[in-house]
Amino acid sequence: MAGFQFERDLPHQVAAVNAVLATLVGIDIAKPKHAHQNGLINFANHGATLKTNLTTLQKEASITAPQKLTNLNQLIFDISMETGTGKTYAYTKTMFALHQHLGLAKFIVAVPRVAIKAGAVAFLKSDAARE
């Protein structure tokens, strides 16, 4: 990634990070029992808050997707972005924001191909990511 120039904090990247943080507003995160663990996000006790947060985000983005929050313990949040929009930067910034605001420190990054994995690893190790 040496010499690679990228634009950071583009409006769509900031919106993705803010959407993740807005989803968790008002939801308790229990302190971890051990230093190597993340806190437990307690969706089960905050179903109404979660639904309100998601509804607000959907309205702001003009999304009319149905809300089927039947099993709050098996939620998966996904941010979809087009190719070339800075997904690696956006999810890296999201991880830093979740750590800064909520104390989360362990993340799983799933990528579809080995080449994308190599690029993601290179970015995460780069000086640009540390900045």
PDB file of N, CA and C in Angstrom, residues 7-76:
ATOM      1  N   GLU A   7      -9.078   8.586  -0.666  1.00  0.00           N
ATOM      2  CA  GLU A   7      -9.837   9.657  -0.027  1.00  0.00           C
ATOM      3  C   GLU A   7     -10.517   9.088   1.201  1.00  0.00           C
ATOM      4  N   ARG A   8     -10.341   9.766   2.313  1.00  0.00           N
ATOM      5  CA  ARG A   8     -10.957   9.293   3.547  1.00  0.00           C
ATOM      6  C   ARG A   8     -12.111  10.207   3.929  1.00  0.00           C
ATOM      7  N   ASP A   9     -12.969   9.677   4.740  1.00  0.00           N
ATOM      8  CA  ASP A   9     -14.113  10.417   5.271  1.00  0.00           C
ATOM      9  C   ASP A   9     -15.009  11.010   4.190  1.00  0.00           C
ATOM     10  N   LEU A  10     -15.222  10.238   3.125  1.00  0.00           N
ATOM     11  CA  LEU A  10     -16.198  10.642   2.119  1.00  0.00           C
ATOM     12  C   LEU A  10     -17.588  10.518   2.737  1.00  0.00           C
ATOM     13  N   PRO A  11     -18.555  11.294   2.279  1.00  0.00           N
ATOM     14  CA  PRO A  11     -19.883  11.290   2.915  1.00  0.00           C
ATOM     15  C   PRO A  11     -20.507   9.901   3.064  1.00  0.00           C
ATOM     16  N   HIS A  12     -20.392   9.052   2.044  1.00  0.00           N
ATOM     17  CA  HIS A  12     -21.007   7.722   2.143  1.00  0.00           C
ATOM     18  C   HIS A  12     -20.264   6.831   3.138  1.00  0.00           C
ATOM     19  N   GLN A  13     -18.962   7.050   3.313  1.00  0.00           N
ATOM     20  CA  GLN A  13     -18.201   6.282   4.293  1.00  0.00           C
ATOM     21  C   GLN A  13     -18.578   6.709   5.709  1.00  0.00           C
ATOM     22  N   VAL A  14     -18.667   7.998   5.926  1.00  0.00           N
ATOM     23  CA  VAL A  14     -19.058   8.532   7.240  1.00  0.00           C
ATOM     24  C   VAL A  14     -20.477   8.075   7.580  1.00  0.00           C
ATOM     25  N   ALA A  15     -21.369   8.087   6.590  1.00  0.00           N
ATOM     26  CA  ALA A  15     -22.751   7.649   6.816  1.00  0.00           C
ATOM     27  C   ALA A  15     -22.803   6.191   7.250  1.00  0.00           C
ATOM     28  N   ALA A  16     -21.968   5.341   6.653  1.00  0.00           N
ATOM     29  CA  ALA A  16     -21.951   3.914   7.028  1.00  0.00           C
ATOM     30  C   ALA A  16     -21.494   3.740   8.467  1.00  0.00           C
ATOM     31  N   VAL A  17     -20.442   4.431   8.853  1.00  0.00           N
ATOM     32  CA  VAL A  17     -19.934   4.343  10.235  1.00  0.00           C
ATOM     33  C   VAL A  17     -20.987   4.858  11.205  1.00  0.00           C
ATOM     34  N   ASN A  18     -21.577   6.000  10.900  1.00  0.00           N
ATOM     35  CA  ASN A  18     -22.587   6.584  11.783  1.00  0.00           C
ATOM     36  C   ASN A  18     -23.827   5.713  11.901  1.00  0.00           C
ATOM     37  N   ALA A  19     -24.184   5.015  10.828  1.00  0.00           N
ATOM     38  CA  ALA A  19     -25.345   4.122  10.873  1.00  0.00           C
ATOM     39  C   ALA A  19     -25.109   2.970  11.847  1.00  0.00           C
ATOM     40  N   VAL A  20     -23.911   2.423  11.843  1.00  0.00           N
ATOM     41  CA  VAL A  20     -23.599   1.335  12.777  1.00  0.00           C
ATOM     42  C   VAL A  20     -23.699   1.845  14.214  1.00  0.00           C
ATOM     43  N   LEU A  21     -23.106   2.994  14.472  1.00  0.00           N
ATOM     44  CA  LEU A  21     -23.151   3.559  15.828  1.00  0.00           C
ATOM     45  C   LEU A  21     -24.581   3.905  16.236  1.00  0.00           C
ATOM     46  N   ALA A  22     -25.367   4.452  15.301  1.00  0.00           N
ATOM     47  CA  ALA A  22     -26.749   4.826  15.604  1.00  0.00           C
ATOM     48  C   ALA A  22     -27.610   3.602  15.916  1.00  0.00           C
ATOM     49  N   THR A  23     -27.289   2.469  15.320  1.00  0.00           N
ATOM     50  CA  THR A  23     -28.030   1.238  15.582  1.00  0.00           C
ATOM     51  C   THR A  23     -27.928   0.839  17.050  1.00  0.00           C
ATOM     52  N   LEU A  24     -26.800   1.155  17.676  1.00  0.00           N
ATOM     53  CA  LEU A  24     -26.538   0.697  19.043  1.00  0.00           C
ATOM     54  C   LEU A  24     -26.841   1.744  20.120  1.00  0.00           C
ATOM     55  N   VAL A  25     -27.378   2.889  19.748  1.00  0.00           N
ATOM     56  CA  VAL A  25     -27.693   3.926  20.733  1.00  0.00           C
ATOM     57  C   VAL A  25     -28.747   3.399  21.714  1.00  0.00           C
ATOM     58  N   GLY A  26     -28.457   3.517  22.993  1.00  0.00           N
ATOM     59  CA  GLY A  26     -29.406   3.113  24.032  1.00  0.00           C
ATOM     60  C   GLY A  26     -29.417   1.626  24.350  1.00  0.00           C
ATOM     61  N   ILE A  27     -28.521   0.871  23.764  1.00  0.00           N
ATOM     62  CA  ILE A  27     -28.457  -0.574  24.004  1.00  0.00           C
ATOM     63  C   ILE A  27     -27.263  -0.859  24.904  1.00  0.00           C
ATOM     64  N   ASP A  28     -27.518  -1.574  25.989  1.00  0.00           N
ATOM     65  CA  ASP A  28     -26.465  -1.883  26.959  1.00  0.00           C
ATOM     66  C   ASP A  28     -25.429  -2.835  26.384  1.00  0.00           C
ATOM     67  N   ILE A  29     -24.197  -2.564  26.761  1.00  0.00           N
ATOM     68  CA  ILE A  29     -23.108  -3.476  26.441  1.00  0.00           C
ATOM     69  C   ILE A  29     -22.454  -3.839  27.766  1.00  0.00           C
ATOM     70  N   ALA A  30     -22.604  -5.111  28.125  1.00  0.00           N
ATOM     71  CA  ALA A  30     -22.064  -5.585  29.397  1.00  0.00           C
ATOM     72  C   ALA A  30     -20.541  -5.613  29.335  1.00  0.00           C
ATOM     73  N   LYS A  31     -19.914  -5.262  30.432  1.00  0.00           N
ATOM     74  CA  LYS A  31     -18.455  -5.312  30.520  1.00  0.00           C
ATOM     75  C   LYS A  31     -18.006  -6.762  30.363  1.00  0.00           C
ATOM     76  N   PRO A  32     -16.892  -6.984  29.652  1.00  0.00           N
ATOM     77  CA  PRO A  32     -16.411  -8.357  29.500  1.00  0.00           C
ATOM     78  C   PRO A  32     -15.867  -8.889  30.821  1.00  0.00           C
ATOM     79  N   LYS A  33     -15.962 -10.198  30.995  1.00  0.00           N
ATOM     80  CA  LYS A  33     -15.444 -10.829  32.207  1.00  0.00           C
ATOM     81  C   LYS A  33     -13.924 -10.961  32.158  1.00  0.00           C
ATOM     82  N   HIS A  34     -13.373 -11.076  30.948  1.00  0.00           N
ATOM     83  CA  HIS A  34     -11.933 -11.254  30.775  1.00  0.00           C
ATOM     84  C   HIS A  34     -11.424 -10.243  29.760  1.00  0.00           C
ATOM     85  N   ALA A  35     -10.160  -9.884  29.876  1.00  0.00           N
ATOM     86  CA  ALA A  35      -9.564  -8.873  29.003  1.00  0.00           C
ATOM     87  C   ALA A  35      -9.569  -9.283  27.530  1.00  0.00           C
ATOM     88  N   HIS A  36      -9.580 -10.571  27.244  1.00  0.00           N
ATOM     89  CA  HIS A  36      -9.530 -11.029  25.860  1.00  0.00           C
ATOM     90  C   HIS A  36     -10.906 -11.111  25.205  1.00  0.00           C
ATOM     91  N   GLN A  37     -11.947 -10.666  25.893  1.00  0.00           N
ATOM     92  CA  GLN A  37     -13.305 -10.748  25.372  1.00  0.00           C
ATOM     93  C   GLN A  37     -13.855  -9.361  25.044  1.00  0.00           C
ATOM     94  N   ASN A  38     -14.837  -9.321  24.140  1.00  0.00           N
ATOM     95  CA  ASN A  38     -15.625  -8.120  23.919  1.00  0.00           C
ATOM     96  C   ASN A  38     -16.757  -8.102  24.937  1.00  0.00           C
ATOM     97  N   GLY A  39     -17.304  -6.941  25.149  1.00  0.00           N
ATOM     98  CA  GLY A  39     -18.514  -6.858  25.953  1.00  0.00           C
ATOM     99  C   GLY A  39     -19.664  -7.515  25.200  1.00  0.00           C
ATOM    100  N   LEU A  40     -20.685  -7.925  25.919  1.00  0.00           N
ATOM    101  CA  LEU A  40     -21.845  -8.578  25.321  1.00  0.00           C
ATOM    102  C   LEU A  40     -22.899  -7.523  25.003  1.00  0.00           C
ATOM    103  N   ILE A  41     -23.262  -7.431  23.726  1.00  0.00           N
ATOM    104  CA  ILE A  41     -24.304  -6.500  23.318  1.00  0.00           C
ATOM    105  C   ILE A  41     -25.638  -7.169  23.602  1.00  0.00           C
ATOM    106  N   ASN A  42     -26.425  -6.548  24.458  1.00  0.00           N
ATOM    107  CA  ASN A  42     -27.654  -7.163  24.944  1.00  0.00           C
ATOM    108  C   ASN A  42     -28.850  -6.735  24.102  1.00  0.00           C
ATOM    109  N   PHE A  43     -29.034  -7.368  22.929  1.00  0.00           N
ATOM    110  CA  PHE A  43     -30.155  -7.044  22.067  1.00  0.00           C
ATOM    111  C   PHE A  43     -31.468  -7.560  22.651  1.00  0.00           C
ATOM    112  N   ALA A  44     -31.433  -8.697  23.316  1.00  0.00           N
ATOM    113  CA  ALA A  44     -32.658  -9.331  23.799  1.00  0.00           C
ATOM    114  C   ALA A  44     -33.451  -8.431  24.740  1.00  0.00           C
ATOM    115  N   ASN A  45     -32.769  -7.679  25.590  1.00  0.00           N
ATOM    116  CA  ASN A  45     -33.462  -6.806  26.535  1.00  0.00           C
ATOM    117  C   ASN A  45     -33.766  -5.429  25.970  1.00  0.00           C
ATOM    118  N   HIS A  46     -33.368  -5.193  24.733  1.00  0.00           N
ATOM    119  CA  HIS A  46     -33.576  -3.875  24.136  1.00  0.00           C
ATOM    120  C   HIS A  46     -34.192  -3.982  22.746  1.00  0.00           C
ATOM    121  N   GLY A  47     -35.103  -4.915  22.579  1.00  0.00           N
ATOM    122  CA  GLY A  47     -35.739  -5.119  21.279  1.00  0.00           C
ATOM    123  C   GLY A  47     -36.454  -3.886  20.767  1.00  0.00           C
ATOM    124  N   ALA A  48     -37.183  -3.192  21.631  1.00  0.00           N
ATOM    125  CA  ALA A  48     -37.912  -1.996  21.216  1.00  0.00           C
ATOM    126  C   ALA A  48     -36.954  -0.882  20.797  1.00  0.00           C
ATOM    127  N   THR A  49     -35.871  -0.722  21.562  1.00  0.00           N
ATOM    128  CA  THR A  49     -34.882   0.304  21.234  1.00  0.00           C
ATOM    129  C   THR A  49     -34.224  -0.004  19.897  1.00  0.00           C
ATOM    130  N   LEU A  50     -33.845  -1.254  19.703  1.00  0.00           N
ATOM    131  CA  LEU A  50     -33.217  -1.664  18.454  1.00  0.00           C
ATOM    132  C   LEU A  50     -34.157  -1.420  17.276  1.00  0.00           C
ATOM    133  N   LYS A  51     -35.411  -1.799  17.429  1.00  0.00           N
ATOM    134  CA  LYS A  51     -36.379  -1.625  16.354  1.00  0.00           C
ATOM    135  C   LYS A  51     -36.569  -0.138  16.038  1.00  0.00           C
ATOM    136  N   THR A  52     -36.606   0.704  17.075  1.00  0.00           N
ATOM    137  CA  THR A  52     -36.730   2.147  16.873  1.00  0.00           C
ATOM    138  C   THR A  52     -35.506   2.686  16.136  1.00  0.00           C
ATOM    139  N   ASN A  53     -34.324   2.266  16.559  1.00  0.00           N
ATOM    140  CA  ASN A  53     -33.090   2.720  15.911  1.00  0.00           C
ATOM    141  C   ASN A  53     -33.058   2.317  14.436  1.00  0.00           C
ATOM    142  N   LEU A  54     -33.409   1.072  14.159  1.00  0.00           N
ATOM    143  CA  LEU A  54     -33.400   0.587  12.780  1.00  0.00           C
ATOM    144  C   LEU A  54     -34.459   1.295  11.933  1.00  0.00           C
ATOM    145  N   THR A  55     -35.644   1.516  12.501  1.00  0.00           N
ATOM    146  CA  THR A  55     -36.706   2.220  11.782  1.00  0.00           C
ATOM    147  C   THR A  55     -36.267   3.632  11.422  1.00  0.00           C
ATOM    148  N   THR A  56     -35.635   4.304  12.368  1.00  0.00           N
ATOM    149  CA  THR A  56     -35.141   5.662  12.123  1.00  0.00           C
ATOM    150  C   THR A  56     -34.120   5.672  10.997  1.00  0.00           C
ATOM    151  N   LEU A  57     -33.160   4.733  11.047  1.00  0.00           N
ATOM    152  CA  LEU A  57     -32.152   4.651   9.992  1.00  0.00           C
ATOM    153  C   LEU A  57     -32.774   4.341   8.638  1.00  0.00           C
ATOM    154  N   GLN A  58     -33.743   3.441   8.619  1.00  0.00           N
ATOM    155  CA  GLN A  58     -34.395   3.091   7.362  1.00  0.00           C
ATOM    156  C   GLN A  58     -35.149   4.281   6.776  1.00  0.00           C
ATOM    157  N   LYS A  59     -35.829   5.043   7.624  1.00  0.00           N
ATOM    158  CA  LYS A  59     -36.555   6.220   7.140  1.00  0.00           C
ATOM    159  C   LYS A  59     -35.591   7.264   6.594  1.00  0.00           C
ATOM    160  N   GLU A  60     -34.479   7.487   7.301  1.00  0.00           N
ATOM    161  CA  GLU A  60     -33.492   8.467   6.852  1.00  0.00           C
ATOM    162  C   GLU A  60     -32.894   8.082   5.504  1.00  0.00           C
ATOM    163  N   ALA A  61     -32.768   6.787   5.249  1.00  0.00           N
ATOM    164  CA  ALA A  61     -32.180   6.299   4.001  1.00  0.00           C
ATOM    165  C   ALA A  61     -33.236   5.927   2.960  1.00  0.00           C
ATOM    166  N   SER A  62     -34.496   6.213   3.254  1.00  0.00           N
ATOM    167  CA  SER A  62     -35.607   5.876   2.358  1.00  0.00           C
ATOM    168  C   SER A  62     -35.645   4.391   2.013  1.00  0.00           C
ATOM    169  N   ILE A  63     -35.405   3.549   3.015  1.00  0.00           N
ATOM    170  CA  ILE A  63     -35.454   2.099   2.845  1.00  0.00           C
ATOM    171  C   ILE A  63     -36.796   1.608   3.369  1.00  0.00           C
ATOM    172  N   THR A  64     -37.472   0.801   2.576  1.00  0.00           N
ATOM    173  CA  THR A  64     -38.787   0.301   2.983  1.00  0.00           C
ATOM    174  C   THR A  64     -38.759  -1.201   3.239  1.00  0.00           C
ATOM    175  N   ALA A  65     -37.625  -1.698   3.704  1.00  0.00           N
ATOM    176  CA  ALA A  65     -37.484  -3.129   3.982  1.00  0.00           C
ATOM    177  C   ALA A  65     -38.356  -3.514   5.177  1.00  0.00           C
ATOM    178  N   PRO A  66     -38.971  -4.689   5.122  1.00  0.00           N
ATOM    179  CA  PRO A  66     -39.762  -5.143   6.256  1.00  0.00           C
ATOM    180  C   PRO A  66     -38.872  -5.437   7.464  1.00  0.00           C
ATOM    181  N   GLN A  67     -39.411  -5.227   8.644  1.00  0.00           N
ATOM    182  CA  GLN A  67     -38.660  -5.507   9.866  1.00  0.00           C
ATOM    183  C   GLN A  67     -39.146  -6.814  10.465  1.00  0.00           C
ATOM    184  N   LYS A  68     -38.291  -7.791  10.476  1.00  0.00           N
ATOM    185  CA  LYS A  68     -38.619  -9.096  11.037  1.00  0.00           C
ATOM    186  C   LYS A  68     -37.623  -9.381  12.147  1.00  0.00           C
ATOM    187  N   LEU A  69     -37.810  -8.754  13.270  1.00  0.00           N
ATOM    188  CA  LEU A  69     -36.914  -8.954  14.412  1.00  0.00           C
ATOM    189  C   LEU A  69     -37.513  -9.999  15.341  1.00  0.00           C
ATOM    190  N   THR A  70     -37.432 -11.246  14.913  1.00  0.00           N
ATOM    191  CA  THR A  70     -38.035 -12.301  15.717  1.00  0.00           C
ATOM    192  C   THR A  70     -37.047 -12.907  16.703  1.00  0.00           C
ATOM    193  N   ASN A  71     -35.794 -13.102  16.292  1.00  0.00           N
ATOM    194  CA  ASN A  71     -34.797 -13.677  17.184  1.00  0.00           C
ATOM    195  C   ASN A  71     -33.646 -12.685  17.332  1.00  0.00           C
ATOM    196  N   LEU A  72     -33.703 -11.887  18.376  1.00  0.00           N
ATOM    197  CA  LEU A  72     -32.734 -10.815  18.567  1.00  0.00           C
ATOM    198  C   LEU A  72     -31.335 -11.318  18.916  1.00  0.00           C
ATOM    199  N   ASN A  73     -31.207 -12.586  19.243  1.00  0.00           N
ATOM    200  CA  ASN A  73     -29.891 -13.133  19.572  1.00  0.00           C
ATOM    201  C   ASN A  73     -29.123 -13.601  18.338  1.00  0.00           C
ATOM    202  N   GLN A  74     -29.768 -13.574  17.178  1.00  0.00           N
ATOM    203  CA  GLN A  74     -29.108 -14.043  15.964  1.00  0.00           C
ATOM    204  C   GLN A  74     -29.062 -12.959  14.890  1.00  0.00           C
ATOM    205  N   LEU A  75     -28.932 -11.714  15.305  1.00  0.00           N
ATOM    206  CA  LEU A  75     -28.888 -10.610  14.351  1.00  0.00           C
ATOM    207  C   LEU A  75     -27.522 -10.534  13.676  1.00  0.00           C
ATOM    208  N   ILE A  76     -27.553 -10.198  12.415  1.00  0.00           N
ATOM    209  CA  ILE A  76     -26.338  -9.926  11.657  1.00  0.00           C
ATOM    210  C   ILE A  76     -26.549  -8.586  10.975  1.00  0.00           C
TER     211      ILE A  76
END
